[in-house]
Amino acid sequence: MKIIAIGRNYAEHAKELNNPIPSTPVIFMKPDTALLKDNKPFYHPDFSEDIHHEIEIVLKISKEGKHVNEKFATSYFEEIALGVDFTARDIQQRHKEKGLPWELAKAFDGSAPVSNFVPKSKFADIYNLNFRLDINQETRQQGNTKDLLFSFEKIIAFVSKYITLKKGDLIFTGTPEGVGKINIGDRLEGYLGDEKLLDFYVK
Ligand code: MG
């Protein structure tokens, strides 16, 4: 099982970090050891002073796909979830400046909390779907899938040109604006539509 993540997939988020709007998807990966399930606590690592939250919609791949045509890509995922792409922004910034890869900033243990999955058929329109992250009962990030730069289908078509997608793989589809630092003791609650799917603490 692998985790693929898309960077800069909401224009306002790309802008808040002074990044250009990409013309093709920006992708990176996290190992299976990054996965954090069942609302278990996230243990803040001591190698970063600036771990950021990035609330994202996560797709679960439902069948093997290679060179998937965008027209058929919708049949490659049946369920969606909420996830947090925890990012050590201080490490990422240093690595970006040197042109180095992002793994130490993105792929560390527990950096990919994921909620339970919900059938996509449960939602009237997955391209007009609100999601948000509250921290200590205050809304910090709010997004809607109508603002995605690259649709779920475009992502699947693009990624599968390079990397075979397998059943059970997860795709983090990008974060809206409002990213920021988390602190020990914080409570993170994530909502997909009206339903609270994430609820965990930083320890
Ligand atoms: Mg992200």
XYZ file of N, CA and C and ligand atoms in Angstrom:
610
model
N 0.839 -1.185 0.000
C 0.000 0.000 0.000
C 0.885 1.249 0.000
N 0.520 2.212 -0.811
C 1.297 3.454 -0.849
C 0.370 4.659 -0.723
N 0.968 5.752 -0.313
C 0.223 6.999 -0.178
C 0.842 8.002 -1.138
N 0.008 8.491 -2.039
C 0.454 9.508 -2.990
C -0.240 10.806 -2.591
N 0.489 11.901 -2.635
C -0.104 13.178 -2.238
C 0.134 14.214 -3.334
N -0.862 15.097 -3.471
C -0.793 16.151 -4.481
C -0.550 17.475 -3.757
N 0.425 18.196 -4.210
C 0.727 19.505 -3.631
C 0.119 20.611 -4.478
N -0.168 21.747 -3.837
C -0.595 22.958 -4.569
C -1.790 22.716 -5.479
N -2.821 22.043 -4.935
C -3.982 21.730 -5.778
C -5.164 22.667 -5.515
N -4.955 23.652 -4.646
C -5.938 24.732 -4.448
C -5.160 26.039 -4.600
N -5.637 26.907 -5.478
C -4.870 28.105 -5.840
C -4.539 28.979 -4.632
N -5.529 29.158 -3.724
C -5.305 30.063 -2.590
C -4.234 29.524 -1.645
N -4.123 28.199 -1.580
C -3.061 27.621 -0.743
C -1.696 27.790 -1.408
N -1.619 27.573 -2.716
C -0.343 27.790 -3.415
C 0.138 29.215 -3.172
N -0.812 30.170 -3.260
C -0.456 31.586 -3.083
C 0.021 31.891 -1.659
N -0.630 31.287 -0.646
C -0.268 31.646 0.738
C 1.161 31.225 1.057
N 1.696 30.232 0.323
C 3.089 29.828 0.545
C 4.005 30.368 -0.557
N 3.495 31.353 -1.292
C 4.277 31.996 -2.370
C 4.772 31.009 -3.414
N 3.947 30.018 -3.722
C 4.293 29.063 -4.768
C 3.500 29.389 -6.028
N 4.074 29.084 -7.202
C 3.322 29.305 -8.440
C 2.154 28.320 -8.550
N 1.143 28.678 -9.342
C 0.038 27.758 -9.638
C 0.588 26.730 -10.635
N 0.557 25.449 -10.285
C 1.201 24.466 -11.175
C 0.408 24.199 -12.459
N 1.127 23.884 -13.534
C 0.445 23.531 -14.784
C 0.255 22.019 -14.911
N 1.005 21.242 -14.144
C 0.740 19.802 -14.011
C 0.782 19.488 -12.513
N 0.125 18.393 -12.094
C 0.084 18.114 -10.648
C 1.488 17.942 -10.055
N 1.655 18.471 -8.846
C 2.886 18.278 -8.065
C 2.637 17.065 -7.177
N 3.476 16.035 -7.297
C 3.209 14.858 -6.461
C 4.401 14.489 -5.586
N 4.068 13.877 -4.437
C 5.088 13.283 -3.570
C 4.442 12.084 -2.881
N 5.231 11.324 -2.157
C 4.700 10.110 -1.545
C 5.041 10.039 -0.070
N 4.215 9.273 0.632
C 4.471 8.963 2.039
C 4.460 7.441 2.163
N 5.296 6.882 3.039
C 5.292 5.424 3.213
C 4.105 4.972 4.076
N 3.860 3.668 4.125
C 2.724 3.173 4.928
C 2.915 3.450 6.423
N 4.150 3.655 6.847
C 4.419 3.964 8.264
C 3.972 5.375 8.643
N 3.586 6.180 7.654
C 3.066 7.529 7.940
C 1.600 7.479 8.362
N 0.926 6.400 8.035
C -0.519 6.294 8.258
C -0.865 6.279 9.749
N -1.863 7.063 10.115
C -2.333 7.126 11.503
C -3.855 6.973 11.431
N -4.377 5.892 12.015
C -5.805 5.598 11.861
C -6.539 5.658 13.197
N -7.858 5.554 13.097
C -8.734 5.412 14.276
C -8.622 6.588 15.248
N -8.320 7.766 14.722
C -8.211 8.965 15.565
C -7.223 8.800 16.714
N -6.196 8.028 16.455
C -5.132 7.904 17.464
C -4.382 9.234 17.572
N -3.781 9.518 18.729
C -3.067 10.794 18.859
C -1.849 10.874 17.951
N -1.540 12.102 17.567
C -0.311 12.358 16.796
C 0.751 12.813 17.789
N 1.853 12.125 17.807
C 2.951 12.500 18.707
C 3.876 13.469 17.989
N 3.934 14.692 18.504
C 4.722 15.746 17.855
C 6.200 15.360 17.881
N 6.835 15.255 16.717
C 8.258 14.884 16.709
C 9.128 16.056 17.180
N 10.314 15.745 17.677
C 11.168 16.829 18.202
C 12.114 17.397 17.144
N 12.049 16.894 15.922
C 12.965 17.398 14.882
C 12.405 18.615 14.145
N 11.204 19.032 14.504
C 10.624 20.201 13.832
C 9.986 21.139 14.854
N 10.138 22.434 14.596
C 9.512 23.464 15.438
C 8.251 24.002 14.779
N 7.931 23.473 13.614
C 6.859 24.104 12.834
C 6.117 23.072 11.977
N 5.430 22.148 12.676
C 4.616 21.163 11.950
C 3.285 21.824 11.589
N 2.960 21.808 10.303
C 1.710 22.415 9.836
C 0.643 21.352 9.585
N -0.607 21.751 9.829
C -1.756 20.931 9.427
C -2.127 21.272 7.984
N -2.492 20.259 7.223
C -3.071 20.446 5.883
C -4.234 19.468 5.776
N -5.457 19.967 5.910
C -6.629 19.088 5.793
C -6.872 18.772 4.316
N -7.145 17.517 4.001
C -7.279 17.111 2.596
C -8.335 16.020 2.448
N -8.907 15.934 1.281
C -9.770 14.800 0.953
C -8.897 13.679 0.386
N -9.165 12.471 0.870
C -8.343 11.314 0.512
C -9.197 10.325 -0.284
N -8.653 9.859 -1.401
C -9.332 8.841 -2.212
C -8.724 7.486 -1.890
N -9.569 6.462 -1.861
C -9.033 5.098 -1.746
C -9.203 4.396 -3.096
N -8.100 3.973 -3.657
C -8.132 3.312 -4.964
C -8.789 1.934 -4.820
N -9.742 1.649 -5.739
C -10.542 0.429 -5.585
C -10.149 -0.694 -6.540
N -9.276 -0.395 -7.499
C -8.803 -1.460 -8.403
C -7.517 -1.011 -9.076
N -6.779 -1.995 -9.561
C -5.478 -1.672 -10.163
C -5.651 -0.809 -11.414
N -4.801 0.185 -11.545
C -4.909 1.069 -12.705
C -3.557 1.533 -13.204
N -3.371 1.409 -14.504
C -2.138 1.848 -15.161
C -2.591 2.596 -16.408
N -2.040 3.756 -16.688
C -2.467 4.551 -17.843
C -3.989 4.689 -17.900
N -4.573 5.057 -16.784
C -6.036 5.193 -16.716
C -6.453 6.428 -17.516
N -7.455 6.230 -18.364
C -8.012 7.357 -19.107
C -8.877 8.190 -18.161
N -8.710 9.509 -18.248
C -9.467 10.393 -17.363
C -10.974 10.115 -17.417
N -11.464 9.743 -18.604
C -12.902 9.508 -18.784
C -13.420 8.366 -17.905
N -12.524 7.414 -17.609
C -12.945 6.236 -16.827
C -12.425 6.274 -15.397
N -11.703 7.328 -15.059
C -10.980 7.351 -13.776
C -11.918 7.332 -12.573
N -13.156 7.810 -12.770
C -14.083 7.850 -11.632
C -14.388 6.451 -11.092
N -14.229 5.434 -11.937
C -14.511 4.064 -11.480
C -13.339 3.457 -10.703
N -12.286 4.224 -10.504
C -11.125 3.704 -9.763
C -11.136 4.089 -8.288
N -12.154 4.834 -7.870
C -12.305 5.069 -6.417
C -13.778 5.064 -6.055
N -14.102 4.365 -4.976
C -15.490 4.248 -4.514
C -15.691 4.951 -3.183
N -14.593 5.176 -2.456
C -14.722 5.726 -1.105
C -13.763 6.905 -0.920
N -14.195 7.845 -0.093
C -13.341 8.991 0.233
C -13.283 9.180 1.752
N -12.254 9.876 2.182
C -12.066 10.125 3.614
C -11.449 11.506 3.777
N -11.255 11.887 5.032
C -10.496 13.102 5.345
C -9.135 12.680 5.867
N -8.134 13.435 5.504
C -6.803 13.166 6.030
C -6.107 14.468 6.363
N -5.042 14.366 7.136
C -4.191 15.524 7.396
C -2.799 15.187 6.861
N -2.315 16.057 5.988
C -0.952 15.914 5.458
C -0.036 16.757 6.348
N 0.387 16.155 7.469
C 1.277 16.906 8.365
C 2.602 17.174 7.667
N 3.053 18.405 7.777
C 4.232 18.867 7.048
C 5.162 19.622 7.989
N 6.408 19.202 8.070
C 7.407 19.951 8.847
C 7.862 21.121 7.973
N 7.147 22.265 8.146
C 7.334 23.383 7.210
C 8.755 23.947 7.286
N 9.366 23.924 8.472
C 10.737 24.432 8.597
C 11.716 23.576 7.786
N 11.549 22.256 7.880
C 12.436 21.360 7.105
C 12.146 21.508 5.616
N 10.839 21.566 5.276
C 10.475 21.694 3.860
C 11.080 22.965 3.268
N 11.000 24.072 4.028
C 11.520 25.343 3.526
C 13.022 25.248 3.246
N 13.752 24.661 4.185
C 15.210 24.509 3.980
C 15.494 23.645 2.758
N 14.719 22.565 2.600
C 14.955 21.666 1.471
C 14.558 22.307 0.146
N 13.476 23.087 0.173
C 13.069 23.787 -1.061
C 14.170 24.755 -1.508
N 14.734 25.474 -0.533
C 15.776 26.454 -0.874
C 16.989 25.797 -1.523
N 17.281 24.559 -1.078
C 18.443 23.856 -1.641
C 18.076 22.966 -2.814
N 16.814 22.932 -3.196
C 16.375 22.064 -4.289
C 16.408 20.595 -3.927
N 16.283 20.299 -2.631
C 16.325 18.901 -2.170
C 14.920 18.319 -2.073
N 14.807 16.989 -2.087
C 13.476 16.364 -1.963
C 12.845 16.616 -0.593
N 11.531 16.355 -0.507
C 10.718 16.755 0.644
C 10.472 15.651 1.673
N 11.012 14.465 1.467
C 10.600 13.328 2.301
C 10.713 13.591 3.804
N 11.798 14.201 4.249
C 11.948 14.400 5.700
C 10.871 15.327 6.244
N 10.341 16.173 5.398
C 9.305 17.120 5.819
C 7.897 16.549 5.714
N 7.745 15.486 4.941
C 6.400 15.023 4.580
C 6.118 13.565 4.933
N 7.157 12.746 5.073
C 6.937 11.290 5.082
C 7.199 10.643 6.434
N 7.377 11.479 7.478
C 7.731 10.935 8.793
C 6.570 10.151 9.406
N 6.898 9.390 10.435
C 5.906 8.539 11.112
C 4.703 9.370 11.576
N 3.526 8.878 11.295
C 2.308 9.524 11.780
C 1.910 10.771 11.013
N 2.599 11.051 9.909
C 2.339 12.296 9.168
C 1.098 12.210 8.272
N 0.394 11.070 8.320
C -0.791 10.929 7.467
C -1.980 10.346 8.239
N -2.554 11.129 9.182
C -3.803 10.671 9.804
C -4.910 10.578 8.749
N -5.660 9.488 8.779
C -6.763 9.301 7.828
C -7.977 8.814 8.598
N -9.145 9.388 8.263
C -10.396 9.009 8.934
C -10.945 7.712 8.340
N -12.082 7.298 8.871
C -12.827 6.223 8.221
C -13.248 6.670 6.829
N -13.436 5.705 5.946
C -13.858 6.007 4.577
C -15.377 5.972 4.453
N -15.877 6.816 3.551
C -17.315 6.940 3.313
C -17.538 6.687 1.820
N -18.577 5.912 1.445
C -18.824 5.719 0.014
C -19.077 7.067 -0.666
N -18.473 7.289 -1.811
C -18.659 8.590 -2.475
C -20.108 8.769 -2.918
N -20.815 7.645 -3.090
C -22.224 7.709 -3.508
C -23.095 8.370 -2.445
N -22.574 8.498 -1.228
C -23.326 9.130 -0.151
C -23.466 10.640 -0.352
N -22.600 11.202 -1.191
C -22.606 12.654 -1.384
C -23.319 13.012 -2.687
N -24.140 14.058 -2.627
C -24.907 14.470 -3.804
C -23.957 14.838 -4.941
N -22.859 15.541 -4.607
C -21.929 15.989 -5.645
C -20.544 16.105 -5.010
N -19.650 15.200 -5.396
C -18.318 15.245 -4.772
C -17.505 16.439 -5.274
N -18.028 17.162 -6.263
C -17.366 18.388 -6.721
C -18.046 19.658 -6.221
N -18.838 19.487 -5.187
C -19.327 20.649 -4.444
C -19.453 20.208 -2.999
N -18.321 19.868 -2.454
C -18.278 19.240 -1.143
C -17.411 20.090 -0.217
N -18.040 20.538 0.864
C -17.302 21.334 1.855
C -16.536 20.418 2.787
N -15.388 20.873 3.208
C -14.655 20.177 4.262
C -13.890 21.218 5.062
N -13.603 20.867 6.322
C -12.928 21.871 7.149
C -12.172 21.223 8.287
N -11.285 22.007 8.854
C -10.527 21.571 10.025
C -10.707 22.599 11.127
N -11.147 22.120 12.285
C -11.215 22.958 13.477
C -10.078 22.558 14.415
N -9.462 23.559 15.040
C -8.470 23.265 16.078
C -8.928 23.949 17.353
N -9.044 23.164 18.400
C -9.534 23.682 19.687
C -10.818 24.486 19.471
N -11.715 23.905 18.638
C -13.066 24.432 18.388
C -13.092 25.706 17.546
N -11.992 26.026 16.923
C -11.950 27.221 16.065
C -11.635 26.750 14.644
N -12.420 27.218 13.661
C -12.189 26.768 12.284
C -10.917 27.400 11.713
N -10.014 26.569 11.249
C -8.740 27.058 10.712
C -8.654 26.916 9.193
N -9.236 25.843 8.676
C -9.210 25.632 7.226
C -10.595 25.225 6.772
N -10.974 25.792 5.622
C -12.285 25.513 5.076
C -12.094 25.413 3.575
N -12.557 24.327 2.969
C -12.380 24.178 1.537
C -13.625 23.638 0.886
N -13.648 23.710 -0.438
C -14.718 23.087 -1.212
C -14.065 22.490 -2.456
N -14.484 21.272 -2.789
C -13.841 20.560 -3.904
C -14.076 21.241 -5.251
N -14.995 22.234 -5.320
C -15.159 22.925 -6.608
C -13.917 23.756 -6.940
N -13.077 24.013 -5.928
C -11.871 24.818 -6.141
C -10.620 23.995 -6.468
N -10.772 22.681 -6.615
C -9.611 21.856 -6.986
C -9.044 22.313 -8.332
N -7.733 22.461 -8.420
C -7.116 22.776 -9.722
C -7.128 21.537 -10.619
N -6.787 20.400 -10.055
C -6.819 19.130 -10.802
C -7.855 18.229 -10.136
N -8.849 17.812 -10.926
C -9.945 16.981 -10.407
C -9.403 15.626 -9.957
N -10.210 14.897 -9.208
C -9.819 13.556 -8.778
C -9.472 12.687 -9.996
N -10.265 12.810 -11.053
C -10.038 11.998 -12.257
C -8.733 12.390 -12.950
N -8.478 13.688 -13.007
C -7.225 14.150 -13.624
C -6.016 13.640 -12.834
N -6.141 13.658 -11.505
C -5.045 13.171 -10.659
C -4.782 11.688 -10.955
N -5.857 10.892 -10.979
C -5.695 9.444 -11.203
C -5.082 9.192 -12.575
N -5.553 9.900 -13.593
C -5.003 9.720 -14.946
C -3.524 10.106 -14.974
N -3.195 11.228 -14.347
C -1.804 11.708 -14.363
C -0.881 10.754 -13.613
N -1.237 10.437 -12.375
C -0.344 9.604 -11.548
C -0.145 8.235 -12.195
N -1.237 7.663 -12.733
C -1.151 6.276 -13.234
C -0.366 6.162 -14.537
N -0.003 7.306 -15.120
C 0.912 7.263 -16.274
C 2.304 6.850 -15.830
N 2.629 7.222 -14.584
C 3.984 7.005 -14.063
C 4.056 5.848 -13.080
N 3.002 5.715 -12.254
C 3.025 4.798 -11.120
C 1.732 3.986 -11.154
N 1.843 2.671 -11.210
C 0.652 1.824 -11.187
C -0.068 2.001 -9.862
N -1.355 2.259 -9.952
C -2.174 2.366 -8.742
C -2.702 0.983 -8.406
N -2.655 0.659 -7.121
C -3.147 -0.646 -6.691
C -4.311 -0.466 -5.739
N -5.145 -1.499 -5.677
C -6.277 -1.474 -4.756
C -5.772 -1.179 -3.338
N -6.377 -0.220 -2.677
C -5.986 0.113 -1.307
C -5.019 1.279 -1.213
N -4.429 1.679 -2.326
C -3.577 2.873 -2.301
C -4.427 4.105 -1.944
N -3.785 5.079 -1.316
C -4.489 6.304 -0.932
C -3.909 7.494 -1.675
N -4.789 8.404 -2.065
C -4.331 9.650 -2.693
C -4.832 10.837 -1.874
N -3.903 11.625 -1.328
C -4.220 12.901 -0.686
C -4.320 13.938 -1.800
N -5.447 14.661 -1.849
C -5.736 15.449 -3.050
C -5.426 16.937 -2.930
N -4.775 17.346 -1.851
C -4.356 18.745 -1.730
C -5.160 19.493 -0.683
N -4.564 20.578 -0.191
C -5.178 21.313 0.920
C -5.597 22.718 0.499
N -6.706 23.208 1.056
C -7.083 24.614 0.824
C -6.233 25.540 1.706
N -6.446 26.835 1.594
C -5.645 27.796 2.366
C -5.933 27.694 3.861
N -5.061 28.308 4.625
C -5.262 28.347 6.079
C -4.348 27.423 6.857
N -3.333 26.875 6.189
C -2.419 25.975 6.898
C -1.708 26.744 8.008
N -1.302 26.016 9.037
C -0.622 26.678 10.149
C -0.053 25.667 11.122
N 0.600 26.198 12.130
C 1.343 25.377 13.083
C 0.406 24.666 14.064
N 0.761 23.434 14.393
C 0.061 22.725 15.471
C 0.952 22.713 16.718
N 0.298 22.560 17.853
C 1.009 22.547 19.134
C 0.554 21.366 19.971
N 1.439 20.931 20.844
C 1.088 19.836 21.745
C -0.124 20.262 22.578
N -1.091 19.352 22.671
C -2.326 19.656 23.400
C -3.487 20.033 22.502
N -3.192 20.376 21.242
C -4.270 20.749 20.314
C -5.219 19.578 20.057
N -6.489 19.926 19.862
C -7.486 18.943 19.424
C -7.863 19.282 17.991
N -7.700 18.343 17.090
C -8.036 18.553 15.676
C -9.321 17.810 15.348
N -10.284 18.542 14.771
C -11.549 17.930 14.362
C -11.796 18.252 12.886
N -12.005 17.219 12.099
C -12.200 17.395 10.661
C -13.591 16.991 10.227
N -14.185 17.854 9.392
C -15.557 17.610 8.921
C -15.585 17.452 7.409
N -16.282 16.426 6.964
C -16.521 16.218 5.535
C -18.020 16.399 5.334
N -18.409 17.453 4.581
C -19.819 17.825 4.605
C -20.153 18.194 6.046
N -21.228 17.613 6.570
C -21.627 17.926 7.950
C -21.106 16.907 8.945
N -20.434 15.902 8.425
C -20.078 14.786 9.296
C -18.667 14.919 9.844
N -18.555 14.786 11.168
C -17.217 14.834 11.773
C -16.563 13.462 11.622
N -15.447 13.441 10.919
C -14.747 12.170 10.690
C -13.423 12.090 11.430
N -12.803 13.232 11.670
C -11.526 13.237 12.391
C -11.713 13.911 13.739
N -11.107 13.365 14.756
C -11.152 13.965 16.088
C -10.009 13.351 16.889
N -8.885 14.060 16.915
C -7.729 13.502 17.638
C -6.885 14.612 18.237
N -5.982 14.213 19.095
C -5.145 15.177 19.832
C -3.688 15.103 19.379
N -2.995 16.222 19.552
C -1.544 16.271 19.382
C -0.925 16.076 20.762
N -0.011 15.100 20.853
C 0.605 14.834 22.170
C 2.101 15.055 22.126
Mg -0.711 18.621 1.288
